[in-house]
PDB file of N, CA and C in Angstrom:
ATOM      1  N   UNK A  28       0.666  -1.015   0.125  1.00 52.00           N
ATOM      2  CA  UNK A  28       0.038  -0.130   0.020  1.00 52.00           C
ATOM      3  C   UNK A  28       0.867   1.231   0.052  1.00 52.00           C
ATOM      4  N   UNK A  29       1.881   1.038   1.305  1.00 59.00           N
ATOM      5  CA  UNK A  29       2.666   2.467   0.642  1.00 59.00           C
ATOM      6  C   UNK A  29       3.446   2.495  -0.167  1.00 59.00           C
ATOM      7  N   UNK A  30       3.810   1.280  -1.073  1.00 60.00           N
ATOM      8  CA  UNK A  30       4.292   1.705  -2.249  1.00 60.00           C
ATOM      9  C   UNK A  30       3.568   2.189  -3.487  1.00 60.00           C
ATOM     10  N   UNK A  31       1.937   1.851  -3.679  1.00 59.00           N
ATOM     11  CA  UNK A  31       1.395   2.279  -4.396  1.00 59.00           C
ATOM     12  C   UNK A  31       0.616   3.491  -4.338  1.00 59.00           C
ATOM     13  N   UNK A  32       0.583   4.044  -2.861  1.00 61.00           N
ATOM     14  CA  UNK A  32       0.380   5.506  -2.751  1.00 61.00           C
ATOM     15  C   UNK A  32       1.488   6.391  -3.717  1.00 61.00           C
ATOM     16  N   UNK A  33       2.782   6.379  -3.112  1.00 62.00           N
ATOM     17  CA  UNK A  33       3.631   7.240  -4.017  1.00 62.00           C
ATOM     18  C   UNK A  33       3.331   7.234  -5.090  1.00 62.00           C
ATOM     19  N   UNK A  34       3.313   6.302  -5.644  1.00 60.00           N
ATOM     20  CA  UNK A  34       2.867   6.047  -7.499  1.00 60.00           C
ATOM     21  C   UNK A  34       1.754   6.587  -7.573  1.00 60.00           C
ATOM     22  N   UNK A  35       0.873   6.405  -6.990  1.00 63.00           N
ATOM     23  CA  UNK A  35      -0.223   7.242  -7.405  1.00 63.00           C
ATOM     24  C   UNK A  35      -0.072   8.994  -7.445  1.00 63.00           C
ATOM     25  N   UNK A  36       0.735   8.915  -6.546  1.00 63.00           N
ATOM     26  CA  UNK A  36       0.734  10.671  -6.209  1.00 63.00           C
ATOM     27  C   UNK A  36       1.501  11.436  -6.832  1.00 63.00           C
ATOM     28  N   UNK A  37       2.675  10.578  -7.899  1.00 63.00           N
ATOM     29  CA  UNK A  37       3.289  10.771  -8.690  1.00 63.00           C
ATOM     30  C   UNK A  37       2.638  10.874  -9.991  1.00 63.00           C
ATOM     31  N   UNK A  38       1.709  10.078 -10.093  1.00 60.00           N
ATOM     32  CA  UNK A  38       0.862   9.948 -10.953  1.00 60.00           C
ATOM     33  C   UNK A  38       0.231  11.343 -11.369  1.00 60.00           C
ATOM     34  N   UNK A  39      -0.834  11.506  -9.978  1.00 61.00           N
ATOM     35  CA  UNK A  39      -1.570  12.588  -9.698  1.00 61.00           C
ATOM     36  C   UNK A  39      -1.289  13.845 -10.404  1.00 61.00           C
ATOM     37  N   UNK A  40       0.555  14.273  -9.832  1.00 61.00           N
ATOM     38  CA  UNK A  40       1.548  15.118 -10.504  1.00 61.00           C
ATOM     39  C   UNK A  40       1.392  15.551 -11.741  1.00 61.00           C
ATOM     40  N   UNK A  41       1.826  13.881 -12.232  1.00 60.00           N
ATOM     41  CA  UNK A  41       1.960  13.596 -13.849  1.00 60.00           C
ATOM     42  C   UNK A  41       0.689  14.300 -14.677  1.00 60.00           C
ATOM     43  N   UNK A  42      -0.479  13.595 -14.199  1.00 59.00           N
ATOM     44  CA  UNK A  42      -1.767  14.141 -15.030  1.00 59.00           C
ATOM     45  C   UNK A  42      -2.568  15.539 -14.473  1.00 59.00           C
ATOM     46  N   UNK A  43      -1.909  16.446 -13.189  1.00 58.00           N
ATOM     47  CA  UNK A  43      -1.788  17.805 -13.555  1.00 58.00           C
ATOM     48  C   UNK A  43      -0.851  18.185 -14.056  1.00 58.00           C
ATOM     49  N   UNK A  44       0.277  17.898 -14.031  1.00 58.00           N
ATOM     50  CA  UNK A  44       1.308  18.948 -15.097  1.00 58.00           C
ATOM     51  C   UNK A  44       0.719  18.687 -16.336  1.00 58.00           C
ATOM     52  N   UNK A  45       0.235  17.496 -16.810  1.00 55.00           N
ATOM     53  CA  UNK A  45      -0.282  17.515 -18.219  1.00 55.00           C
ATOM     54  C   UNK A  45      -1.472  18.457 -18.233  1.00 55.00           C
ATOM     55  N   UNK A  46      -2.527  18.461 -17.245  1.00 57.00           N
ATOM     56  CA  UNK A  46      -3.726  19.155 -17.661  1.00 57.00           C
ATOM     57  C   UNK A  46      -3.221  20.608 -17.635  1.00 57.00           C
ATOM     58  N   UNK A  47      -2.275  21.203 -16.816  1.00 58.00           N
ATOM     59  CA  UNK A  47      -1.550  22.276 -16.877  1.00 58.00           C
ATOM     60  C   UNK A  47      -0.855  22.750 -18.305  1.00 58.00           C
ATOM     61  N   UNK A  48      -0.574  21.620 -18.839  1.00 58.00           N
ATOM     62  CA  UNK A  48       0.212  21.808 -20.326  1.00 58.00           C
ATOM     63  C   UNK A  48      -1.186  22.031 -21.356  1.00 58.00           C
ATOM     64  N   UNK A  49      -2.008  20.998 -21.192  1.00 57.00           N
ATOM     65  CA  UNK A  49      -3.303  20.688 -22.111  1.00 57.00           C
ATOM     66  C   UNK A  49      -3.898  22.117 -22.122  1.00 57.00           C
ATOM     67  N   UNK A  50      -4.020  22.847 -20.772  1.00 58.00           N
ATOM     68  CA  UNK A  50      -4.820  24.079 -20.750  1.00 58.00           C
ATOM     69  C   UNK A  50      -4.080  25.581 -21.240  1.00 58.00           C
ATOM     70  N   UNK A  51      -3.103  25.479 -21.084  1.00 61.00           N
ATOM     71  CA  UNK A  51      -1.999  26.567 -21.847  1.00 61.00           C
ATOM     72  C   UNK A  51      -2.376  26.495 -23.477  1.00 61.00           C
ATOM     73  N   UNK A  52      -2.037  24.828 -24.058  1.00 59.00           N
ATOM     74  CA  UNK A  52      -2.569  24.780 -25.226  1.00 59.00           C
ATOM     75  C   UNK A  52      -3.753  25.397 -25.838  1.00 59.00           C
ATOM     76  N   UNK A  53      -4.786  24.616 -24.943  1.00 62.00           N
ATOM     77  CA  UNK A  53      -5.942  25.145 -25.289  1.00 62.00           C
ATOM     78  C   UNK A  53      -6.514  27.031 -25.548  1.00 62.00           C
ATOM     79  N   UNK A  54      -6.036  27.315 -23.989  1.00 63.00           N
ATOM     80  CA  UNK A  54      -6.152  28.719 -24.544  1.00 63.00           C
ATOM     81  C   UNK A  54      -5.692  29.364 -25.715  1.00 63.00           C
ATOM     82  N   UNK A  55      -4.110  29.089 -25.958  1.00 64.00           N
ATOM     83  CA  UNK A  55      -3.529  29.564 -27.144  1.00 64.00           C
ATOM     84  C   UNK A  55      -4.212  28.814 -28.430  1.00 64.00           C
ATOM     85  N   UNK A  56      -5.061  27.910 -28.375  1.00 61.00           N
ATOM     86  CA  UNK A  56      -5.962  27.113 -29.330  1.00 61.00           C
ATOM     87  C   UNK A  56      -7.266  28.236 -29.301  1.00 61.00           C
ATOM     88  N   UNK A  57      -7.952  29.027 -28.457  1.00 60.00           N
ATOM     89  CA  UNK A  57      -8.924  29.287 -28.264  1.00 60.00           C
ATOM     90  C   UNK A  57      -8.733  30.874 -28.724  1.00 60.00           C
ATOM     91  N   UNK A  58      -7.638  31.495 -28.809  1.00 61.00           N
ATOM     92  CA  UNK A  58      -6.857  32.270 -29.073  1.00 61.00           C
ATOM     93  C   UNK A  58      -6.794  32.324 -31.043  1.00 61.00           C
ATOM     94  N   UNK A  59      -6.238  31.286 -31.172  1.00 60.00           N
ATOM     95  CA  UNK A  59      -6.270  30.979 -31.994  1.00 60.00           C
ATOM     96  C   UNK A  59      -7.387  31.077 -33.194  1.00 60.00           C
ATOM     97  N   UNK A  60      -8.487  30.133 -32.511  1.00 58.00           N
ATOM     98  CA  UNK A  60      -9.731  29.944 -33.207  1.00 58.00           C
ATOM     99  C   UNK A  60     -10.659  31.602 -33.095  1.00 58.00           C
ATOM    100  N   UNK A  61     -10.149  32.443 -31.893  1.00 59.00           N
ATOM    101  CA  UNK A  61     -10.905  33.695 -31.654  1.00 59.00           C
ATOM    102  C   UNK A  61     -10.163  34.382 -33.248  1.00 59.00           C
ATOM    103  N   UNK A  62      -8.876  34.453 -33.095  1.00 60.00           N
ATOM    104  CA  UNK A  62      -8.218  35.429 -34.384  1.00 60.00           C
ATOM    105  C   UNK A  62      -9.047  34.496 -35.865  1.00 60.00           C
ATOM    106  N   UNK A  63      -8.683  33.188 -36.104  1.00 61.00           N
ATOM    107  CA  UNK A  63      -9.846  32.797 -37.185  1.00 61.00           C
ATOM    108  C   UNK A  63     -11.191  33.411 -37.316  1.00 61.00           C
ATOM    109  N   UNK A  64     -12.094  33.276 -36.078  1.00 62.00           N
ATOM    110  CA  UNK A  64     -13.185  34.067 -36.206  1.00 62.00           C
ATOM    111  C   UNK A  64     -13.575  35.431 -36.507  1.00 62.00           C
ATOM    112  N   UNK A  65     -12.425  36.062 -36.046  1.00 65.00           N
ATOM    113  CA  UNK A  65     -12.391  37.466 -36.366  1.00 65.00           C
ATOM    114  C   UNK A  65     -11.943  37.908 -37.814  1.00 65.00           C
ATOM    115  N   UNK A  66     -11.017  36.751 -38.059  1.00 66.00           N
ATOM    116  CA  UNK A  66     -10.511  37.058 -39.441  1.00 66.00           C
ATOM    117  C   UNK A  66     -11.549  36.572 -40.528  1.00 66.00           C
ATOM    118  N   UNK A  67     -12.421  35.376 -40.333  1.00 64.00           N
ATOM    119  CA  UNK A  67     -13.776  35.346 -40.752  1.00 64.00           C
ATOM    120  C   UNK A  67     -14.541  36.261 -40.822  1.00 64.00           C
ATOM    121  N   UNK A  68     -15.054  36.636 -39.775  1.00 65.00           N
ATOM    122  CA  UNK A  68     -15.820  37.929 -39.595  1.00 65.00           C
ATOM    123  C   UNK A  68     -15.535  39.105 -40.602  1.00 65.00           C
ATOM    124  N   UNK A  69     -14.237  39.150 -40.756  1.00 68.00           N
ATOM    125  CA  UNK A  69     -13.604  40.326 -41.342  1.00 68.00           C
ATOM    126  C   UNK A  69     -13.738  40.313 -42.889  1.00 68.00           C
ATOM    127  N   UNK A  70     -13.354  38.908 -43.064  1.00 66.00           N
ATOM    128  CA  UNK A  70     -13.869  38.465 -44.756  1.00 66.00           C
ATOM    129  C   UNK A  70     -14.796  38.489 -45.306  1.00 66.00           C
ATOM    130  N   UNK A  71     -15.932  37.913 -43.982  1.00 69.00           N
ATOM    131  CA  UNK A  71     -17.551  38.239 -44.274  1.00 69.00           C
ATOM    132  C   UNK A  71     -17.733  39.596 -44.500  1.00 69.00           C
ATOM    133  N   UNK A  72     -17.700  40.353 -43.945  1.00 69.00           N
ATOM    134  CA  UNK A  72     -17.874  41.767 -44.037  1.00 69.00           C
ATOM    135  C   UNK A  72     -17.164  42.311 -45.260  1.00 69.00           C
ATOM    136  N   UNK A  73     -16.267  42.102 -45.617  1.00 70.00           N
ATOM    137  CA  UNK A  73     -15.570  42.650 -46.448  1.00 70.00           C
ATOM    138  C   UNK A  73     -16.346  41.898 -47.781  1.00 70.00           C
ATOM    139  N   UNK A  74     -16.692  40.792 -48.054  1.00 66.00           N
ATOM    140  CA  UNK A  74     -17.814  40.062 -48.715  1.00 66.00           C
ATOM    141  C   UNK A  74     -18.926  40.556 -48.870  1.00 66.00           C
ATOM    142  N   UNK A  75     -19.423  41.083 -47.446  1.00 67.00           N
ATOM    143  CA  UNK A  75     -20.737  41.547 -47.755  1.00 67.00           C
ATOM    144  C   UNK A  75     -20.658  43.094 -48.317  1.00 67.00           C
ATOM    145  N   UNK A  76     -19.416  43.577 -48.317  1.00 66.00           N
ATOM    146  CA  UNK A  76     -19.577  45.040 -49.314  1.00 66.00           C
ATOM    147  C   UNK A  76     -19.388  44.965 -50.458  1.00 66.00           C
ATOM    148  N   UNK A  77     -18.561  43.725 -50.511  1.00 66.00           N
ATOM    149  CA  UNK A  77     -18.656  43.283 -52.099  1.00 66.00           C
ATOM    150  C   UNK A  77     -19.766  42.732 -52.745  1.00 66.00           C
ATOM    151  N   UNK A  78     -20.849  42.147 -51.720  1.00 64.00           N
ATOM    152  CA  UNK A  78     -22.039  41.910 -52.572  1.00 64.00           C
ATOM    153  C   UNK A  78     -22.730  42.835 -52.363  1.00 64.00           C
ATOM    154  N   UNK A  79     -22.448  43.835 -51.374  1.00 64.00           N
ATOM    155  CA  UNK A  79     -23.357  45.215 -51.876  1.00 64.00           C
ATOM    156  C   UNK A  79     -23.190  46.003 -52.718  1.00 64.00           C
ATOM    157  N   UNK A  80     -21.842  45.922 -53.350  1.00 65.00           N
ATOM    158  CA  UNK A  80     -21.269  46.747 -54.338  1.00 65.00           C
ATOM    159  C   UNK A  80     -21.972  45.992 -55.435  1.00 65.00           C
ATOM    160  N   UNK A  81     -21.878  44.694 -55.350  1.00 65.00           N
ATOM    161  CA  UNK A  81     -22.488  44.013 -56.775  1.00 65.00           C
ATOM    162  C   UNK A  81     -23.911  43.994 -56.639  1.00 65.00           C
ATOM    163  N   UNK A  82     -24.496  44.254 -55.391  1.00 66.00           N
ATOM    164  CA  UNK A  82     -26.333  44.335 -55.631  1.00 66.00           C
ATOM    165  C   UNK A  82     -26.145  45.669 -56.277  1.00 66.00           C
ATOM    166  N   UNK A  83     -25.562  46.779 -55.744  1.00 65.00           N
ATOM    167  CA  UNK A  83     -25.655  48.027 -56.425  1.00 65.00           C
ATOM    168  C   UNK A  83     -25.500  47.856 -57.860  1.00 65.00           C
ATOM    169  N   UNK A  84     -24.498  47.336 -58.135  1.00 66.00           N
ATOM    170  CA  UNK A  84     -24.212  47.365 -59.650  1.00 66.00           C
ATOM    171  C   UNK A  84     -25.002  46.284 -60.279  1.00 66.00           C
ATOM    172  N   UNK A  85     -25.766  45.406 -59.894  1.00 63.00           N
ATOM    173  CA  UNK A  85     -27.173  44.476 -60.118  1.00 63.00           C
ATOM    174  C   UNK A  85     -28.118  45.395 -60.493  1.00 63.00           C
ATOM    175  N   UNK A  86     -28.245  46.467 -59.398  1.00 64.00           N
ATOM    176  CA  UNK A  86     -29.457  47.042 -59.319  1.00 64.00           C
ATOM    177  C   UNK A  86     -29.357  48.165 -60.127  1.00 64.00           C
ATOM    178  N   UNK A  87     -27.892  48.853 -60.157  1.00 66.00           N
ATOM    179  CA  UNK A  87     -28.246  49.778 -61.334  1.00 66.00           C
ATOM    180  C   UNK A  87     -28.285  49.329 -62.800  1.00 66.00           C
ATOM    181  N   UNK A  88     -27.797  48.147 -63.421  1.00 64.00           N
ATOM    182  CA  UNK A  88     -27.666  47.344 -64.631  1.00 64.00           C
ATOM    183  C   UNK A  88     -29.345  47.067 -64.156  1.00 64.00           C
ATOM    184  N   UNK A  89     -30.290  46.703 -63.347  1.00 66.00           N
ATOM    185  CA  UNK A  89     -31.576  45.891 -63.509  1.00 66.00           C
ATOM    186  C   UNK A  89     -32.229  47.354 -63.583  1.00 66.00           C
ATOM    187  N   UNK A  90     -31.893  48.254 -63.440  1.00 66.00           N
ATOM    188  CA  UNK A  90     -32.790  49.761 -63.832  1.00 66.00           C
ATOM    189  C   UNK A  90     -32.276  49.921 -64.869  1.00 66.00           C
ATOM    190  N   UNK A  91     -31.168  50.070 -65.156  1.00 66.00           N
ATOM    191  CA  UNK A  91     -30.861  50.374 -67.187  1.00 66.00           C
ATOM    192  C   UNK A  91     -31.514  49.542 -68.085  1.00 66.00           C
ATOM    193  N   UNK A  92     -31.402  48.251 -66.955  1.00 63.00           N
ATOM    194  CA  UNK A  92     -32.418  47.318 -68.381  1.00 63.00           C
ATOM    195  C   UNK A  92     -34.049  47.579 -68.417  1.00 63.00           C
ATOM    196  N   UNK A  93     -34.357  48.175 -66.983  1.00 62.00           N
ATOM    197  CA  UNK A  93     -36.223  48.644 -67.086  1.00 62.00           C
ATOM    198  C   UNK A  93     -36.130  49.553 -67.907  1.00 62.00           C
ATOM    199  N   UNK A  94     -34.985  50.587 -68.032  1.00 62.00           N
ATOM    200  CA  UNK A  94     -35.496  51.320 -68.589  1.00 62.00           C
ATOM    201  C   UNK A  94     -35.392  50.893 -70.502  1.00 62.00           C
ATOM    202  N   UNK A  95     -34.553  49.890 -70.855  1.00 61.00           N
ATOM    203  CA  UNK A  95     -34.351  49.689 -71.868  1.00 61.00           C
ATOM    204  C   UNK A  95     -35.466  48.614 -72.184  1.00 61.00           C
ATOM    205  N   UNK A  96     -35.848  48.010 -70.988  1.00 59.00           N
ATOM    206  CA  UNK A  96     -37.369  47.201 -71.286  1.00 59.00           C
ATOM    207  C   UNK A  96     -38.555  48.363 -71.451  1.00 59.00           C
ATOM    208  N   UNK A  97     -38.991  49.448 -70.940  1.00 58.00           N
ATOM    209  CA  UNK A  97     -39.451  50.398 -70.864  1.00 58.00           C
ATOM    210  C   UNK A  97     -39.619  50.841 -72.392  1.00 58.00           C
ATOM    211  N   UNK A  98     -38.189  51.326 -72.747  1.00 59.00           N
ATOM    212  CA  UNK A  98     -38.429  51.673 -74.004  1.00 59.00           C
ATOM    213  C   UNK A  98     -38.890  50.789 -75.116  1.00 59.00           C
ATOM    214  N   UNK A  99     -38.251  49.483 -74.818  1.00 58.00           N
ATOM    215  CA  UNK A  99     -38.820  48.710 -75.920  1.00 58.00           C
ATOM    216  C   UNK A  99     -40.419  48.511 -75.842  1.00 58.00           C
ATOM    217  N   UNK A 100     -40.862  48.440 -74.861  1.00 58.00           N
ATOM    218  CA  UNK A 100     -42.331  48.091 -74.535  1.00 58.00           C
ATOM    219  C   UNK A 100     -42.887  49.467 -75.075  1.00 58.00           C
ATOM    220  N   UNK A 101     -42.155  50.667 -74.976  1.00 60.00           N
ATOM    221  CA  UNK A 101     -42.948  51.958 -75.466  1.00 60.00           C
ATOM    222  C   UNK A 101     -42.718  51.569 -77.088  1.00 60.00           C
ATOM    223  N   UNK A 102     -41.723  51.343 -77.486  1.00 62.00           N
ATOM    224  CA  UNK A 102     -41.609  51.253 -79.131  1.00 62.00           C
ATOM    225  C   UNK A 102     -42.550  50.118 -79.526  1.00 62.00           C
ATOM    226  N   UNK A 103     -42.953  49.023 -78.493  1.00 58.00           N
ATOM    227  CA  UNK A 103     -43.703  48.037 -79.030  1.00 58.00           C
ATOM    228  C   UNK A 103     -45.044  48.459 -79.029  1.00 58.00           C
ATOM    229  N   UNK A 104     -45.449  49.307 -77.993  1.00 59.00           N
ATOM    230  CA  UNK A 104     -46.880  50.095 -77.982  1.00 59.00           C
ATOM    231  C   UNK A 104     -47.093  51.100 -79.156  1.00 59.00           C
ATOM    232  N   UNK A 105     -45.903  51.597 -79.403  1.00 62.00           N
ATOM    233  CA  UNK A 105     -46.170  52.490 -80.805  1.00 62.00           C
ATOM    234  C   UNK A 105     -45.943  51.757 -81.988  1.00 62.00           C
ATOM    235  N   UNK A 106     -45.633  50.508 -82.112  1.00 60.00           N
ATOM    236  CA  UNK A 106     -45.594  50.099 -83.267  1.00 60.00           C
ATOM    237  C   UNK A 106     -47.035  49.252 -83.082  1.00 60.00           C
ATOM    238  N   UNK A 107     -47.676  48.929 -82.110  1.00 63.00           N
ATOM    239  CA  UNK A 107     -48.972  48.298 -81.955  1.00 63.00           C
ATOM    240  C   UNK A 107     -49.888  49.334 -82.517  1.00 63.00           C
ATOM    241  N   UNK A 108     -49.514  50.718 -81.919  1.00 62.00           N
ATOM    242  CA  UNK A 108     -50.745  51.755 -81.837  1.00 62.00           C
ATOM    243  C   UNK A 108     -50.628  51.859 -83.874  1.00 62.00           C
ATOM    244  N   UNK A 109     -49.439  51.757 -84.196  1.00 61.00           N
ATOM    245  CA  UNK A 109     -49.220  52.065 -85.558  1.00 61.00           C
ATOM    246  C   UNK A 109     -50.018  50.683 -86.019  1.00 61.00           C
ATOM    247  N   UNK A 110     -49.931  49.573 -85.886  1.00 58.00           N
ATOM    248  CA  UNK A 110     -50.391  48.410 -86.631  1.00 58.00           C
ATOM    249  C   UNK A 110     -52.027  48.669 -86.408  1.00 58.00           C
ATOM    250  N   UNK A 111     -52.446  48.953 -85.277  1.00 59.00           N
ATOM    251  CA  UNK A 111     -53.711  48.795 -84.868  1.00 59.00           C
ATOM    252  C   UNK A 111     -54.370  49.601 -85.807  1.00 59.00           C
ATOM    253  N   UNK A 112     -54.037  50.914 -86.380  1.00 56.00           N
ATOM    254  CA  UNK A 112     -55.002  51.527 -87.148  1.00 56.00           C
ATOM    255  C   UNK A 112     -55.162  50.644 -88.745  1.00 56.00           C
ATOM    256  N   UNK A 113     -54.191  49.916 -88.829  1.00 57.00           N
ATOM    257  CA  UNK A 113     -54.315  49.068 -90.229  1.00 57.00           C
ATOM    258  C   UNK A 113     -55.196  47.667 -89.984  1.00 57.00           C
ATOM    259  N   UNK A 114     -55.218  47.309 -88.691  1.00 55.00           N
ATOM    260  CA  UNK A 114     -55.931  46.068 -88.093  1.00 55.00           C
ATOM    261  C   UNK A 114     -57.585  46.646 -87.974  1.00 55.00           C
ATOM    262  N   UNK A 115     -57.846  48.006 -88.017  1.00 54.00           N
ATOM    263  CA  UNK A 115     -59.232  48.446 -87.561  1.00 54.00           C
ATOM    264  C   UNK A 115     -59.302  48.375 -89.220  1.00 54.00           C
ATOM    265  N   UNK A 116     -58.899  49.076 -89.824  1.00 53.00           N
ATOM    266  CA  UNK A 116     -59.115  49.523 -91.131  1.00 53.00           C
ATOM    267  C   UNK A 116     -59.338  47.791 -91.923  1.00 53.00           C
ATOM    268  N   UNK A 117     -58.395  46.921 -91.458  1.00 51.00           N
ATOM    269  CA  UNK A 117     -58.866  45.887 -92.305  1.00 51.00           C
ATOM    270  C   UNK A 117     -60.033  45.203 -91.940  1.00 51.00           C
ATOM    271  N   UNK A 118     -60.501  45.140 -90.646  1.00 50.00           N
ATOM    272  CA  UNK A 118     -61.520  45.153 -90.135  1.00 50.00           C
ATOM    273  C   UNK A 118     -62.634  45.515 -90.503  1.00 50.00           C
ATOM    274  N   UNK A 119     -62.899  47.097 -90.633  1.00 50.00           N
ATOM    275  CA  UNK A 119     -63.811  47.825 -91.480  1.00 50.00           C
ATOM    276  C   UNK A 119     -63.768  47.156 -92.994  1.00 50.00           C
ATOM    277  N   UNK A 120     -62.430  46.922 -93.472  1.00 50.00           N
ATOM    278  CA  UNK A 120     -62.699  46.620 -94.815  1.00 50.00           C
ATOM    279  C   UNK A 120     -63.877  45.266 -95.000  1.00 50.00           C
ATOM    280  N   UNK A 121     -62.612  44.538 -93.874  1.00 48.00           N
ATOM    281  CA  UNK A 121     -63.673  42.824 -93.933  1.00 48.00           C
ATOM    282  C   UNK A 121     -65.504  43.491 -93.298  1.00 48.00           C
ATOM    283  N   UNK A 122     -65.754  44.208 -92.689  1.00 46.00           N
ATOM    284  CA  UNK A 122     -67.106  44.086 -92.501  1.00 46.00           C
ATOM    285  C   UNK A 122     -67.674  44.631 -93.442  1.00 46.00           C
ATOM    286  N   UNK A 123     -67.153  45.898 -94.279  1.00 49.00           N
ATOM    287  CA  UNK A 123     -67.736  45.967 -95.299  1.00 49.00           C
ATOM    288  C   UNK A 123     -67.787  45.219 -96.379  1.00 49.00           C
ATOM    289  N   UNK A 124     -66.861  44.464 -96.473  1.00 49.00           N
ATOM    290  CA  UNK A 124     -66.770  43.198 -97.853  1.00 49.00           C
ATOM    291  C   UNK A 124     -67.758  42.284 -97.283  1.00 49.00           C
ATOM    292  N   UNK A 125     -68.305  41.694 -95.869  1.00 50.00           N
ATOM    293  CA  UNK A 125     -69.243  41.297 -95.599  1.00 50.00           C
ATOM    294  C   UNK A 125     -70.778  41.940 -95.635  1.00 50.00           C
ATOM    295  N   UNK A 126     -70.684  43.105 -95.368  1.00 50.00           N
ATOM    296  CA  UNK A 126     -72.077  44.016 -95.865  1.00 50.00           C
ATOM    297  C   UNK A 126     -72.285  43.454 -97.148  1.00 50.00           C
TER     298      UNK A 126
END
């Protein structure tokens, strides 16, 4: 029993030493993880800015495209209006022909 106790105590000291070693490593790792998270957050923020710039660009392109579409629609409406009298004339002609 006397022999086992000193070995156990020595082992306890060894475990404590190991735990003390593990704790500083863990703390160092925590700092590393925090740094990584901060870096990721910074990258995410930079990416958000990039995305926002892209969204602003996309919005600007969309607005420009909307204007283009509106112009096209106005052109199509103008063409349709120009075509409508022809259709009405045709219908009137057809009506007259049927009459």
